[in-house]
């Protein structure tokens, strides 16, 4: 049976509270700025027609989905698709003391990117390698004794690739590209294929794409296509014959002997390193110029341009020969006109001379008659 609750009666001295002394402030219309996380949440709810509860559920589900996608031990951070390359047995046996001989990109699993790898990708790749090869994590799980050495290689690779100057020095002598430089096409490879346009571009386009990464000037003109005009071809060779490279060879410098504090040893080593850098730089410049010389000699566009210029000269010469008859007739007409004008001018001058002589003779005759009359009058006056 339900119990009954009895509400006590109000006290006899109770009175209804009076209204506050101050009046309520009037309503004021304010302009809201459409910005901020609250506004964005409102827009999402409005677009998707969600209530507050439904929106919270949607956010939680989306967060779980992203965590599942990025569940790689990196606190939900996107791994950018790096650091997952398979490690060969030889790579795992690297000697940390020989760090200058190691491929830093390969150590961090960035072989497919190399100089194109971004700082963010290097950071993620390093973190993955550390999680996988940290000595504390590997302790007791492996019988190999080189885990610590490879971990030091990882740390050294990260040190080099995160320092802009050191990374540029390593990129200058990247072993992957150094091997490719030894396998560039030669003139002998084109024997019997001088007219094969597709083969020419297939062989040389990758070479110039590889060399372009050293240019101080951008954009770098690439090899182009067979139909490029003369101006484009000339601009290409002008750029590459005057190629301004930032490539340097400090990475190959020999280190001063460990434990040596001799200043003479340091000065000698520095001097020798400087000489070697200059020699390598000179050889690299000559190597690139030789590539450009070979390319110019084999370039089918040069042959096409020369043929077009030859045809243009022959066409001009042919048109010039056809116009010779017209030009000669015109010249003869102009010569005849000139002679006629000269004859007319000479005749006019002769007539003017004849008229002047006649006028002069007439004047002389008049003077003689006048003189005779004066003499006659003088004679008649003497007789009288």
Short mmCIF file of N, CA, C and O in Angstrom, two decimals, residues 160-213:
data_model
loop_
_atom_site.label_atom_id
_atom_site.label_comp_id
_atom_site.label_asym_id
_atom_site.label_seq_id
_atom_site.Cartn_x
_atom_site.Cartn_y
_atom_site.Cartn_z
N UNK A 160 72.22 13.59 -39.48
CA UNK A 160 72.67 14.13 -40.76
C UNK A 160 71.49 14.72 -41.55
O UNK A 160 71.56 15.83 -42.08
N UNK A 161 70.40 13.98 -41.61
CA UNK A 161 69.29 14.39 -42.48
C UNK A 161 68.43 15.50 -41.88
O UNK A 161 67.62 16.11 -42.60
N UNK A 162 68.56 15.78 -40.60
CA UNK A 162 67.81 16.88 -40.00
C UNK A 162 68.64 18.15 -39.92
O UNK A 162 68.13 19.18 -39.48
N UNK A 163 69.89 18.07 -40.33
CA UNK A 163 70.74 19.26 -40.39
C UNK A 163 70.85 19.67 -41.86
O UNK A 163 71.35 18.90 -42.69
N UNK A 164 70.38 20.88 -42.19
CA UNK A 164 70.30 21.30 -43.59
C UNK A 164 71.65 21.24 -44.29
O UNK A 164 71.76 20.74 -45.42
N UNK A 165 72.69 21.72 -43.64
CA UNK A 165 74.02 21.73 -44.27
C UNK A 165 74.57 20.32 -44.45
O UNK A 165 75.07 19.97 -45.53
N UNK A 166 74.46 19.49 -43.40
CA UNK A 166 74.96 18.12 -43.50
C UNK A 166 74.17 17.31 -44.52
O UNK A 166 74.73 16.47 -45.24
N UNK A 167 72.87 17.55 -44.57
CA UNK A 167 72.06 16.81 -45.54
C UNK A 167 72.44 17.19 -46.96
O UNK A 167 72.53 16.33 -47.85
N UNK A 168 72.71 18.48 -47.21
CA UNK A 168 73.11 18.90 -48.54
C UNK A 168 74.45 18.27 -48.92
O UNK A 168 74.65 17.87 -50.08
N UNK A 169 75.34 18.18 -47.97
CA UNK A 169 76.63 17.55 -48.25
C UNK A 169 76.45 16.07 -48.59
O UNK A 169 77.10 15.55 -49.50
N UNK A 170 75.56 15.39 -47.85
CA UNK A 170 75.32 13.97 -48.15
C UNK A 170 74.61 13.80 -49.48
O UNK A 170 74.94 12.90 -50.26
N UNK A 171 73.63 14.68 -49.77
CA UNK A 171 72.92 14.60 -51.05
C UNK A 171 73.87 14.79 -52.22
O UNK A 171 73.63 14.28 -53.31
N UNK A 172 74.95 15.54 -52.01
CA UNK A 172 75.92 15.76 -53.09
C UNK A 172 76.64 14.48 -53.49
O UNK A 172 77.09 14.34 -54.63
N UNK A 173 76.76 13.54 -52.54
CA UNK A 173 77.48 12.29 -52.82
C UNK A 173 76.62 11.09 -52.48
O UNK A 173 77.13 10.03 -52.10
N UNK A 174 75.31 11.24 -52.61
CA UNK A 174 74.38 10.14 -52.33
C UNK A 174 74.82 8.90 -53.11
O UNK A 174 74.91 8.94 -54.35
N UNK A 175 75.13 7.80 -52.42
CA UNK A 175 75.66 6.60 -53.12
C UNK A 175 74.72 6.06 -54.18
O UNK A 175 75.17 5.49 -55.18
N UNK A 176 73.41 6.24 -54.00
CA UNK A 176 72.45 5.75 -54.99
C UNK A 176 72.64 6.47 -56.32
O UNK A 176 72.71 5.85 -57.39
N UNK A 177 72.73 7.80 -56.25
CA UNK A 177 72.88 8.58 -57.48
C UNK A 177 74.30 8.53 -58.02
O UNK A 177 74.52 8.67 -59.23
N UNK A 178 75.28 8.34 -57.13
CA UNK A 178 76.65 8.20 -57.61
C UNK A 178 76.78 6.96 -58.51
O UNK A 178 77.50 6.97 -59.51
N UNK A 179 76.05 5.89 -58.14
CA UNK A 179 76.05 4.68 -58.97
C UNK A 179 75.37 4.93 -60.31
O UNK A 179 75.82 4.44 -61.35
N UNK A 180 74.29 5.73 -60.29
CA UNK A 180 73.60 6.04 -61.55
C UNK A 180 74.45 6.89 -62.46
O UNK A 180 74.38 6.78 -63.69
N UNK A 181 75.27 7.77 -61.88
CA UNK A 181 76.14 8.62 -62.69
C UNK A 181 77.16 7.79 -63.47
O UNK A 181 77.63 8.22 -64.53
N UNK A 182 77.51 6.65 -62.93
CA UNK A 182 78.46 5.77 -63.61
C UNK A 182 77.81 5.01 -64.76
O UNK A 182 78.51 4.37 -65.56
N UNK A 183 76.48 5.08 -64.85
CA UNK A 183 75.76 4.29 -65.85
C UNK A 183 74.98 5.17 -66.82
O UNK A 183 73.97 4.75 -67.37
N UNK A 184 75.44 6.41 -67.04
CA UNK A 184 74.76 7.30 -67.98
C UNK A 184 75.07 6.87 -69.40
O UNK A 184 76.08 6.21 -69.66
N UNK A 185 74.23 7.25 -70.38
CA UNK A 185 74.46 6.84 -71.77
C UNK A 185 75.76 7.43 -72.32
O UNK A 185 76.23 8.48 -71.88
N UNK A 186 76.31 6.75 -73.29
CA UNK A 186 77.50 7.22 -74.00
C UNK A 186 77.20 7.25 -75.50
O UNK A 186 76.16 6.73 -75.95
N UNK A 187 78.10 7.86 -76.26
CA UNK A 187 77.90 7.93 -77.71
C UNK A 187 77.83 6.54 -78.32
O UNK A 187 77.12 6.31 -79.31
N UNK A 188 78.57 5.59 -77.73
CA UNK A 188 78.58 4.22 -78.27
C UNK A 188 77.21 3.56 -78.14
O UNK A 188 76.85 2.70 -78.97
N UNK A 189 76.43 3.97 -77.12
CA UNK A 189 75.10 3.36 -76.94
C UNK A 189 74.14 3.74 -78.07
O UNK A 189 73.11 3.09 -78.25
N UNK A 190 74.47 4.80 -78.83
CA UNK A 190 73.57 5.29 -79.87
C UNK A 190 74.04 4.87 -81.26
O UNK A 190 73.50 5.36 -82.26
N UNK A 191 75.03 3.99 -81.31
CA UNK A 191 75.52 3.52 -82.59
C UNK A 191 74.41 2.74 -83.30
O UNK A 191 73.87 1.78 -82.77
N UNK A 192 74.07 3.18 -84.50
CA UNK A 192 73.00 2.55 -85.26
C UNK A 192 71.61 3.03 -84.85
O UNK A 192 70.61 2.56 -85.40
N UNK A 193 71.54 3.98 -83.89
CA UNK A 193 70.23 4.46 -83.43
C UNK A 193 70.15 5.99 -83.49
O UNK A 193 69.38 6.61 -82.75
N UNK A 194 70.95 6.58 -84.37
CA UNK A 194 70.99 8.04 -84.43
C UNK A 194 69.66 8.64 -84.89
O UNK A 194 69.38 9.81 -84.61
N UNK A 195 68.85 7.86 -85.57
CA UNK A 195 67.56 8.36 -86.06
C UNK A 195 66.39 7.93 -85.17
O UNK A 195 65.24 8.21 -85.50
N UNK A 196 66.70 7.25 -84.07
CA UNK A 196 65.65 6.79 -83.16
C UNK A 196 65.36 7.89 -82.14
O UNK A 196 66.04 8.01 -81.12
N UNK A 197 64.35 8.70 -82.43
CA UNK A 197 64.02 9.84 -81.58
C UNK A 197 63.55 9.40 -80.20
O UNK A 197 63.96 9.95 -79.18
N UNK A 198 62.69 8.39 -80.16
CA UNK A 198 62.16 7.92 -78.87
C UNK A 198 63.27 7.39 -77.98
O UNK A 198 63.26 7.62 -76.76
N UNK A 199 64.24 6.69 -78.55
CA UNK A 199 65.35 6.15 -77.76
C UNK A 199 66.19 7.28 -77.17
O UNK A 199 66.64 7.20 -76.02
N UNK A 200 66.40 8.33 -77.94
CA UNK A 200 67.18 9.49 -77.47
C UNK A 200 66.55 10.10 -76.23
O UNK A 200 67.22 10.30 -75.20
N UNK A 201 65.26 10.38 -76.29
CA UNK A 201 64.60 11.03 -75.14
C UNK A 201 64.44 10.06 -73.97
O UNK A 201 64.51 10.48 -72.81
N UNK A 202 64.24 8.79 -74.26
CA UNK A 202 64.11 7.80 -73.18
C UNK A 202 65.39 7.70 -72.37
O UNK A 202 65.36 7.56 -71.14
N UNK A 203 66.54 7.79 -73.04
CA UNK A 203 67.82 7.65 -72.37
C UNK A 203 68.26 8.93 -71.65
O UNK A 203 68.83 8.86 -70.56
N UNK A 204 67.98 10.09 -72.23
CA UNK A 204 68.56 11.33 -71.70
C UNK A 204 67.65 12.09 -70.75
O UNK A 204 68.15 12.84 -69.89
N UNK A 205 66.35 11.96 -70.87
CA UNK A 205 65.45 12.70 -69.96
C UNK A 205 65.72 12.39 -68.49
O UNK A 205 65.85 13.31 -67.66
N UNK A 206 65.85 11.10 -68.08
CA UNK A 206 66.15 10.82 -66.66
C UNK A 206 67.49 11.39 -66.20
O UNK A 206 67.64 11.76 -65.03
N UNK A 207 68.46 11.47 -67.10
CA UNK A 207 69.78 11.99 -66.73
C UNK A 207 69.69 13.45 -66.32
O UNK A 207 70.22 13.87 -65.28
N UNK A 208 68.98 14.24 -67.12
CA UNK A 208 68.88 15.67 -66.81
C UNK A 208 67.95 15.93 -65.62
O UNK A 208 68.14 16.91 -64.89
N UNK A 209 66.97 15.08 -65.42
CA UNK A 209 66.14 15.20 -64.21
C UNK A 209 66.96 14.94 -62.96
O UNK A 209 66.76 15.58 -61.92
N UNK A 210 67.90 14.00 -63.05
CA UNK A 210 68.76 13.69 -61.92
C UNK A 210 69.75 14.82 -61.65
O UNK A 210 69.98 15.20 -60.49
N UNK A 211 70.34 15.38 -62.69
CA UNK A 211 71.33 16.45 -62.52
C UNK A 211 70.68 17.77 -62.11
O UNK A 211 71.34 18.61 -61.49
N UNK A 212 69.41 17.96 -62.42
CA UNK A 212 68.76 19.24 -62.15
C UNK A 212 68.68 19.57 -60.67
O UNK A 212 68.57 20.74 -60.29
N UNK A 213 68.77 18.55 -59.80
CA UNK A 213 68.61 18.80 -58.36
C UNK A 213 69.76 19.63 -57.80
O UNK A 213 69.64 20.21 -56.71
#
